[in-house]
PDB file of C-alpha atoms in Angstrom:
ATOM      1  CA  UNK A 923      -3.335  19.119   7.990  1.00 84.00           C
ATOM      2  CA  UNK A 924      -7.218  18.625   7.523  1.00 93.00           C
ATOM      3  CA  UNK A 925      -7.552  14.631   7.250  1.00 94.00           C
ATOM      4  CA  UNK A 926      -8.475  15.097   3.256  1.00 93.00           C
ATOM      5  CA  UNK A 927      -5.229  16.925   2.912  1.00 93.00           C
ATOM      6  CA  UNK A 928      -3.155  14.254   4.806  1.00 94.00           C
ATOM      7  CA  UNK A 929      -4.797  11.262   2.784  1.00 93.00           C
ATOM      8  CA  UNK A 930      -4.023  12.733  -0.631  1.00 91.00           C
ATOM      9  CA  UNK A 931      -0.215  13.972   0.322  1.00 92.00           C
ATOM     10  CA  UNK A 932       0.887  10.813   2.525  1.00 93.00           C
ATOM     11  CA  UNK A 933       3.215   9.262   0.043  1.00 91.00           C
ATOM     12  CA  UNK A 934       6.427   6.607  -0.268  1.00 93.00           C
ATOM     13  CA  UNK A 935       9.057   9.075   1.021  1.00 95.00           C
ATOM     14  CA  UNK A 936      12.474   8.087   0.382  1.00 95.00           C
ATOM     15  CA  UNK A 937      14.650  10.776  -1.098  1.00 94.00           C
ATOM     16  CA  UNK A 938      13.584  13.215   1.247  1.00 95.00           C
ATOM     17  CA  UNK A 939      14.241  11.532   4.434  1.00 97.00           C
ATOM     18  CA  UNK A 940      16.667  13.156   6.515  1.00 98.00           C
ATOM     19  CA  UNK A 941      19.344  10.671   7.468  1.00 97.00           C
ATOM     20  CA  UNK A 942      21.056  12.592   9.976  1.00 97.00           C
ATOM     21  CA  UNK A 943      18.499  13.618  12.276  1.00 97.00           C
ATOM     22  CA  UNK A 944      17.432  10.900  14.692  1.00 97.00           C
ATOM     23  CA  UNK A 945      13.573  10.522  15.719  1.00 98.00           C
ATOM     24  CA  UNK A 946      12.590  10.428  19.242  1.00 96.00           C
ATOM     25  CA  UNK A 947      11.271   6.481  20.492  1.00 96.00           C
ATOM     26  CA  UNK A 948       8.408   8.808  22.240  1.00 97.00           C
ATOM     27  CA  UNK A 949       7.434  10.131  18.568  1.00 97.00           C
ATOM     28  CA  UNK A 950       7.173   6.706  17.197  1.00 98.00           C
ATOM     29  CA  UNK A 951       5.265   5.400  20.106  1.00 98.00           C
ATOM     30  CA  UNK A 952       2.920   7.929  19.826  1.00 98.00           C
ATOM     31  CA  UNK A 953       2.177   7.293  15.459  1.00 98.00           C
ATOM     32  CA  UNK A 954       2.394   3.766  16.965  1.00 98.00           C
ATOM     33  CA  UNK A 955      -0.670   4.171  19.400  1.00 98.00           C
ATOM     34  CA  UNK A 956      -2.725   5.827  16.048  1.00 97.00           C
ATOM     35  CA  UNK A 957      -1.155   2.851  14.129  1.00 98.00           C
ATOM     36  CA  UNK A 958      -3.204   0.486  16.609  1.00 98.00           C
ATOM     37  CA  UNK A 959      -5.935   1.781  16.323  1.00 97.00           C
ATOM     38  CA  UNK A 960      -6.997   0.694  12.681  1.00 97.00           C
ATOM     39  CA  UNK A 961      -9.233  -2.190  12.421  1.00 95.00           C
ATOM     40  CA  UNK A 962      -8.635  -5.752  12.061  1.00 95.00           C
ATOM     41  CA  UNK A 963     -10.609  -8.767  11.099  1.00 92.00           C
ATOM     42  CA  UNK A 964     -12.774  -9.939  14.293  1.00 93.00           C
ATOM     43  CA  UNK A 965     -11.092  -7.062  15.902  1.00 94.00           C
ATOM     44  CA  UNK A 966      -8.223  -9.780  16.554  1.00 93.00           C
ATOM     45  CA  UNK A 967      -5.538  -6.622  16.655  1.00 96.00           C
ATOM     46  CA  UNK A 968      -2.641  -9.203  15.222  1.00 96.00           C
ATOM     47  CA  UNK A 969      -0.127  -6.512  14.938  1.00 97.00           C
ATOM     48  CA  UNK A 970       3.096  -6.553  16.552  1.00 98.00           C
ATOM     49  CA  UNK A 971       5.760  -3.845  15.514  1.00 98.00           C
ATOM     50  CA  UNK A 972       9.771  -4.600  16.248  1.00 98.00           C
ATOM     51  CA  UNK A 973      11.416  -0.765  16.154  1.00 98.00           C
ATOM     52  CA  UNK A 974      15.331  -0.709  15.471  1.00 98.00           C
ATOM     53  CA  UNK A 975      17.831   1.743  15.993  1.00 98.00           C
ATOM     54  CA  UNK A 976      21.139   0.212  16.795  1.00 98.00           C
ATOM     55  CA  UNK A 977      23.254   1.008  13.368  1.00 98.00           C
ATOM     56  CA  UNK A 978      25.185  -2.299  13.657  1.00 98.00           C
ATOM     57  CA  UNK A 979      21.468  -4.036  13.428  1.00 98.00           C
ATOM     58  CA  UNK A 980      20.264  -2.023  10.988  1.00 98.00           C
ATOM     59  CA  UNK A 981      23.416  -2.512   8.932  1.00 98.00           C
ATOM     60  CA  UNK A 982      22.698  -5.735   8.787  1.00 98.00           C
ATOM     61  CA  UNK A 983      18.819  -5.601   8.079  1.00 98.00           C
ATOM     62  CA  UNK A 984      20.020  -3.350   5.092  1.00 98.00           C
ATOM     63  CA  UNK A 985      22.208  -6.055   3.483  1.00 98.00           C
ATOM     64  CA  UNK A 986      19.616  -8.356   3.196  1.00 98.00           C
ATOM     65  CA  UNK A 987      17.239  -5.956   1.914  1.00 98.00           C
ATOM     66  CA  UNK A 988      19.883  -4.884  -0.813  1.00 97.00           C
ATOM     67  CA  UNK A 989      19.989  -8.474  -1.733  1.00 97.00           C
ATOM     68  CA  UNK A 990      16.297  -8.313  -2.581  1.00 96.00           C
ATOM     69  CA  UNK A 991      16.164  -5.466  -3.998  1.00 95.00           C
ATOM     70  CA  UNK A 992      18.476  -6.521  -6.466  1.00 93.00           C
ATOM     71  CA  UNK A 993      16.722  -9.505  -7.258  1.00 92.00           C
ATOM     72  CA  UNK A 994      13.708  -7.811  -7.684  1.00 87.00           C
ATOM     73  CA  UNK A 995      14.951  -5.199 -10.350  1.00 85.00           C
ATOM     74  CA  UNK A 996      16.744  -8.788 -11.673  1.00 83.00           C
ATOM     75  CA  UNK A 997      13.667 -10.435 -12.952  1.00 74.00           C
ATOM     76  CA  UNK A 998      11.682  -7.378 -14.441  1.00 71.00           C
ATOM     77  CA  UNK A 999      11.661  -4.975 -17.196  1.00 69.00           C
ATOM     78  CA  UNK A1000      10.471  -1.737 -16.070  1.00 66.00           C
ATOM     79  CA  UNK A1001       8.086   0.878 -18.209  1.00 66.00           C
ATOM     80  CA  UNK A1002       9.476   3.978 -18.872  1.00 67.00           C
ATOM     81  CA  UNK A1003       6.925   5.486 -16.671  1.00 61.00           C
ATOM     82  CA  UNK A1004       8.245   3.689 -13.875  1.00 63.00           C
ATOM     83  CA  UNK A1005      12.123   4.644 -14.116  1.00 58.00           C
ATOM     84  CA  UNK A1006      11.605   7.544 -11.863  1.00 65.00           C
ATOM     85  CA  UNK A1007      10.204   5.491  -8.891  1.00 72.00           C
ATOM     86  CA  UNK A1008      12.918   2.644  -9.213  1.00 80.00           C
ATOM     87  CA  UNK A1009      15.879   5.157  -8.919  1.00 87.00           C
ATOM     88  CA  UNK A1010      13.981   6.479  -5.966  1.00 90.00           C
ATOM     89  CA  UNK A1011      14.186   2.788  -4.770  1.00 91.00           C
ATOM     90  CA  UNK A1012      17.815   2.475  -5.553  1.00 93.00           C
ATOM     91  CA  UNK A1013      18.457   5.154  -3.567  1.00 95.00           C
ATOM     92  CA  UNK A1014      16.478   4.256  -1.159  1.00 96.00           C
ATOM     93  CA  UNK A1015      18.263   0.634  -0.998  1.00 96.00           C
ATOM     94  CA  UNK A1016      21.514   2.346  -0.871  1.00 97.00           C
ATOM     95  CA  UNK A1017      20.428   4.172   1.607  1.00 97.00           C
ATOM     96  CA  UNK A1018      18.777   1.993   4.206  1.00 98.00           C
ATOM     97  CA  UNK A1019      21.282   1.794   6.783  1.00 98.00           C
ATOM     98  CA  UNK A1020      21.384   5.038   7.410  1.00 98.00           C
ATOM     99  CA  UNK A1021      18.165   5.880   8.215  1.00 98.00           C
ATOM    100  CA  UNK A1022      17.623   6.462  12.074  1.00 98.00           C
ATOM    101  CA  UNK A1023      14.472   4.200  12.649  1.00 98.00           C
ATOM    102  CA  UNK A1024      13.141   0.999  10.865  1.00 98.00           C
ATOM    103  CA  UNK A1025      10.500  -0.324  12.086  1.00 98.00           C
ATOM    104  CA  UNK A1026       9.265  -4.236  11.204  1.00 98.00           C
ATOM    105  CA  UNK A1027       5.209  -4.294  10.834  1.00 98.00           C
ATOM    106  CA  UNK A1028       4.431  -8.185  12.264  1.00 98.00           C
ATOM    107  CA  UNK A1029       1.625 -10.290  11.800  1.00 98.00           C
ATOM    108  CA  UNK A1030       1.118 -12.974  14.907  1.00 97.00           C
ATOM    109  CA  UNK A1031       0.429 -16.245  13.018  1.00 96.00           C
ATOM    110  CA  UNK A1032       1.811 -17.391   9.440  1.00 96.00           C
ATOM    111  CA  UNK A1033       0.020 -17.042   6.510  1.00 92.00           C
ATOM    112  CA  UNK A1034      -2.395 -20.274   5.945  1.00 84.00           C
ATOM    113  CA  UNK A1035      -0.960 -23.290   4.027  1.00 84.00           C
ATOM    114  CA  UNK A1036      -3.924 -23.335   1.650  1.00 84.00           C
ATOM    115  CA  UNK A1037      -2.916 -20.031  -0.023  1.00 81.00           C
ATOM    116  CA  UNK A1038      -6.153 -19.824  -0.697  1.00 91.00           C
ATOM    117  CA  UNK A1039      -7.762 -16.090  -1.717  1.00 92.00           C
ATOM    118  CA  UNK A1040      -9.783 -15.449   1.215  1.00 91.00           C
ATOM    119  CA  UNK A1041      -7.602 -16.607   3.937  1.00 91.00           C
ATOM    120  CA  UNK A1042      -4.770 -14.613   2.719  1.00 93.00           C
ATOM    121  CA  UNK A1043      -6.507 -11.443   1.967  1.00 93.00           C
ATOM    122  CA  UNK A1044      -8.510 -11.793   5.795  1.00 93.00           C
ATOM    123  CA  UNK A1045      -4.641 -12.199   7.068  1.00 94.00           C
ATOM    124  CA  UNK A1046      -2.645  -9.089   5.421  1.00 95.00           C
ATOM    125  CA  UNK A1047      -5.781  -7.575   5.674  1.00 95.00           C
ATOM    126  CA  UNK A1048      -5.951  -7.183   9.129  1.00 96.00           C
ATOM    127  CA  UNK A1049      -2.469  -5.688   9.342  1.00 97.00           C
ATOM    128  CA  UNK A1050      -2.433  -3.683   6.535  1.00 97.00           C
ATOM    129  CA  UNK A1051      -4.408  -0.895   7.713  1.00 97.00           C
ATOM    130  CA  UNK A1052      -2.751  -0.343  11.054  1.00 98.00           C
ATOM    131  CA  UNK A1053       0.797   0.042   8.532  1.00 98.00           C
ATOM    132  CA  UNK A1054      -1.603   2.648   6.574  1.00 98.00           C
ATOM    133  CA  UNK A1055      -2.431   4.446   9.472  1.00 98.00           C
ATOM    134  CA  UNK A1056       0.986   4.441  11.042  1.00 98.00           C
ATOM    135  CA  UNK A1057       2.530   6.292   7.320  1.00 98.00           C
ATOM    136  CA  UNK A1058      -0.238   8.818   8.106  1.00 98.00           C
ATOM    137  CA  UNK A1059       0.808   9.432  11.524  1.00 98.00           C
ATOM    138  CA  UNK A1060       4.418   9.927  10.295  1.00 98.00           C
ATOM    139  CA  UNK A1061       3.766  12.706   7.955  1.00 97.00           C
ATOM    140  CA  UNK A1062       1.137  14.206  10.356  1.00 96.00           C
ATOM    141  CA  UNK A1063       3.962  14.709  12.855  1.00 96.00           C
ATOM    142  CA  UNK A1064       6.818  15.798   9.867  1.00 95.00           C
ATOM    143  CA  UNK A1065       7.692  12.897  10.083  1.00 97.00           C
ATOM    144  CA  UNK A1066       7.812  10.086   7.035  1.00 96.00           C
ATOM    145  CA  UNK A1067       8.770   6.128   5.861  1.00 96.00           C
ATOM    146  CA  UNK A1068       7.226   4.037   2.712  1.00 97.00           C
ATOM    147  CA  UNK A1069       6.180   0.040   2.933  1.00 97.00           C
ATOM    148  CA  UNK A1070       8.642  -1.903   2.164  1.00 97.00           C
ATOM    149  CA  UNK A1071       8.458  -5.244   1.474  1.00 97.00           C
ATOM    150  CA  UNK A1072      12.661  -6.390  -0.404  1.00 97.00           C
ATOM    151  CA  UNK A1073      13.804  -8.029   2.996  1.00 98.00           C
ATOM    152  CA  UNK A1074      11.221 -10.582   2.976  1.00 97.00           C
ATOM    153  CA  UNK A1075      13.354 -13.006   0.307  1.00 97.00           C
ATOM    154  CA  UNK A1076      15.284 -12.915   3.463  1.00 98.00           C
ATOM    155  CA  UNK A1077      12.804 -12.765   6.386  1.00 98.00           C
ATOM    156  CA  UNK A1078      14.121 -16.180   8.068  1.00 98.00           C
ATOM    157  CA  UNK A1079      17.581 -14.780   7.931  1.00 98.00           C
ATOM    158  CA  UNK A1080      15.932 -11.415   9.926  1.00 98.00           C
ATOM    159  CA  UNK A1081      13.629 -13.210  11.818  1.00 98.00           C
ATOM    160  CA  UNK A1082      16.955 -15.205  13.520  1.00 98.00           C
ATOM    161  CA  UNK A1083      18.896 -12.023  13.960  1.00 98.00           C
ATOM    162  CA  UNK A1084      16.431  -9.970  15.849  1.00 98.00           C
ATOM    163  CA  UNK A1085      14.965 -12.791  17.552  1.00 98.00           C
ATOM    164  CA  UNK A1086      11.459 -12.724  16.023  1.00 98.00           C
ATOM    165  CA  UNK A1087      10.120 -16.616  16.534  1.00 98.00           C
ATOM    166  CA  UNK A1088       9.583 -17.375  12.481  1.00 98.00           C
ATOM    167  CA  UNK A1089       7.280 -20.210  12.968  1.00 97.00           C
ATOM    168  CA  UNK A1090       4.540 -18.047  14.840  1.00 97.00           C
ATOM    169  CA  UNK A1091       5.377 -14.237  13.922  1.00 98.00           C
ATOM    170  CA  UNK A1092       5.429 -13.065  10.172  1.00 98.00           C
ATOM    171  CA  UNK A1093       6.864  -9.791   9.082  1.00 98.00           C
ATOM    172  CA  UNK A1094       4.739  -8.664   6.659  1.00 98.00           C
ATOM    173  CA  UNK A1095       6.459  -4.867   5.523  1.00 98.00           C
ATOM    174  CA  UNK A1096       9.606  -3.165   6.939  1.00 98.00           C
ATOM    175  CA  UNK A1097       9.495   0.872   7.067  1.00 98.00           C
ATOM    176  CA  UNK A1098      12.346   3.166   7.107  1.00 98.00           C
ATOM    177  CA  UNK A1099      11.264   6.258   9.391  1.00 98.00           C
ATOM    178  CA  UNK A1100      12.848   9.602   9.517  1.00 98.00           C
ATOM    179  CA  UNK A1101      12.381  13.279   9.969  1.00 98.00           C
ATOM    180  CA  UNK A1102      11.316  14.909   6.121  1.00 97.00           C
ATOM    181  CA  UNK A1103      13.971  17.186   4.659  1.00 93.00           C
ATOM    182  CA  UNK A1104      12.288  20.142   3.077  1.00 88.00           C
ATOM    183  CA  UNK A1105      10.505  19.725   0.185  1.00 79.00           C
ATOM    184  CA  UNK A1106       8.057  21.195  -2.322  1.00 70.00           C
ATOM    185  CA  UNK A1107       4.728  22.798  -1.440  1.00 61.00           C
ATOM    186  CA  UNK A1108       2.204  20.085  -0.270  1.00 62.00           C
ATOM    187  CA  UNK A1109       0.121  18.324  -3.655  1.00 62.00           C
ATOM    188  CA  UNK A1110      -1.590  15.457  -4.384  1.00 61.00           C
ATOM    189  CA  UNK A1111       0.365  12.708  -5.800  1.00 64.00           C
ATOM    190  CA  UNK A1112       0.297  11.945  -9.243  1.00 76.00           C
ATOM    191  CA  UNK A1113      -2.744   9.406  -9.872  1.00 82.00           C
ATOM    192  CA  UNK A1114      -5.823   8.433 -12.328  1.00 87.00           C
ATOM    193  CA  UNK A1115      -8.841   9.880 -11.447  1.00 91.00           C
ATOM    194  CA  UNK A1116     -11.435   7.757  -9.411  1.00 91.00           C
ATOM    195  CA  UNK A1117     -13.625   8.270 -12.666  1.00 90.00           C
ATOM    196  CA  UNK A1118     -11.313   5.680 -15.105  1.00 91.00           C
ATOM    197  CA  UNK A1119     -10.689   3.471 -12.588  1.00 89.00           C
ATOM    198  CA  UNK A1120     -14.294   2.843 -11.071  1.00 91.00           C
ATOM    199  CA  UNK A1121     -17.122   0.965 -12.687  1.00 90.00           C
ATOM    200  CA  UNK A1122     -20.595   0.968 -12.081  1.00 90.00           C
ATOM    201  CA  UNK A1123     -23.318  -2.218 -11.543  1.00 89.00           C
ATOM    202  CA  UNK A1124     -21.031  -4.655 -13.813  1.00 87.00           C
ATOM    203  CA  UNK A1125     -17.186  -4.793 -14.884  1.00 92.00           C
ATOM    204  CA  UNK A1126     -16.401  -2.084 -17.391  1.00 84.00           C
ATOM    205  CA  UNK A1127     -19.705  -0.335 -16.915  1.00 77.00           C
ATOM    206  CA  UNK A1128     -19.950   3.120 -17.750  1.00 71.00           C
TER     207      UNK A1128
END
């Protein structure tokens, strides 16, 4: 794919991953080394990435994620626009254990105490992009996973059984990685169009 073609076709892939092929460590250490090389604030490269395979682990990673998950879809009321993407999540949920990779996007550091704007949008931000590039490696190589983010009502709990120190590593997004099933032809996904959501010179400028 031409890079214009990969940015407006990388998508949240759930349904079509195929859960019964298994994907090669060398494949993910190779979208892994383009993952790395996104940039970071200070060029402080924070990123650490925890891969699992083991189905007993990965069991267990998927109950906790099911347990958030279901809180999640507990405390809102979805649009009718959105019903589409949360079966895709359900499915997805149900799912998890059975996909042959999930990989654990880390952050060294926690985020700051203050809470405050900047210093939390300078520390996902600096992660962020390497998960960005990492999807885009996936799907380069036939290959795909979405962000995640339901585990992390539970991140202590994962942090303790996969031995990630809590106090000085947090997980900031959890992706399920597998091979693509076939699908349909390669299209942009459905979105707005720059024009209605850009403004010009002030807020709601024409």
């Amino acid at each position: 794919m031409n890079a214009t073609e990969l940015l407006r076709t990388t998508r949240a892939f759930r349904r079509r991953l195929d859960l019964t092929r298994p994907v090669d460590r060398a494949e993910l250490l190779d979208c892994l080394d383009t993952a790395v090389h996104a940039p970071s604030g200070t060029n402080r490269q924070p990123w650490r990435f925890l891969v699992v395979q083991e189905p007993g682990t990965r069991q267990q990673i998927a109950d906790y994620y099911r347990k958030g998950f279901a809180a999640y879809l507990s405390a809102r009321t979805p649009r009718p626009d959105q019903l589409g993407d949360l079966a895709s999540g359900r499915y997805l949920a149900e799912h998890l254990h059975e996909v042959p990779a999930l990989v654990l996007a880390c952050a060294l550091g926690r985020p700051p105490a203050t809470g405050s704007a900047p210093h939390l949008a300078s520390f996902y931000g600096s992660i962020y992009p390497a998960v960005w590039n990492f999807l885009l490696a996936l799907h380069d190589r036939g290959l795909g996973g979405t962000m995640t983010t339901a585990h992390l009502a539970y991140e202590r709990e994962v942090a303790e059984l996969l031995d990630i120190p809590f106090d000085e590593v947090t997980q900031v997004a959890l992706l399920p990685v597998a091979h693509l099933r076939p699908g349909p032809p390669k299209q942009g996904a459905r979105r707005r169009p720059a024009r209605e959501v850009t403004a010009w010179e002030r807020w709601g400028g024409a």
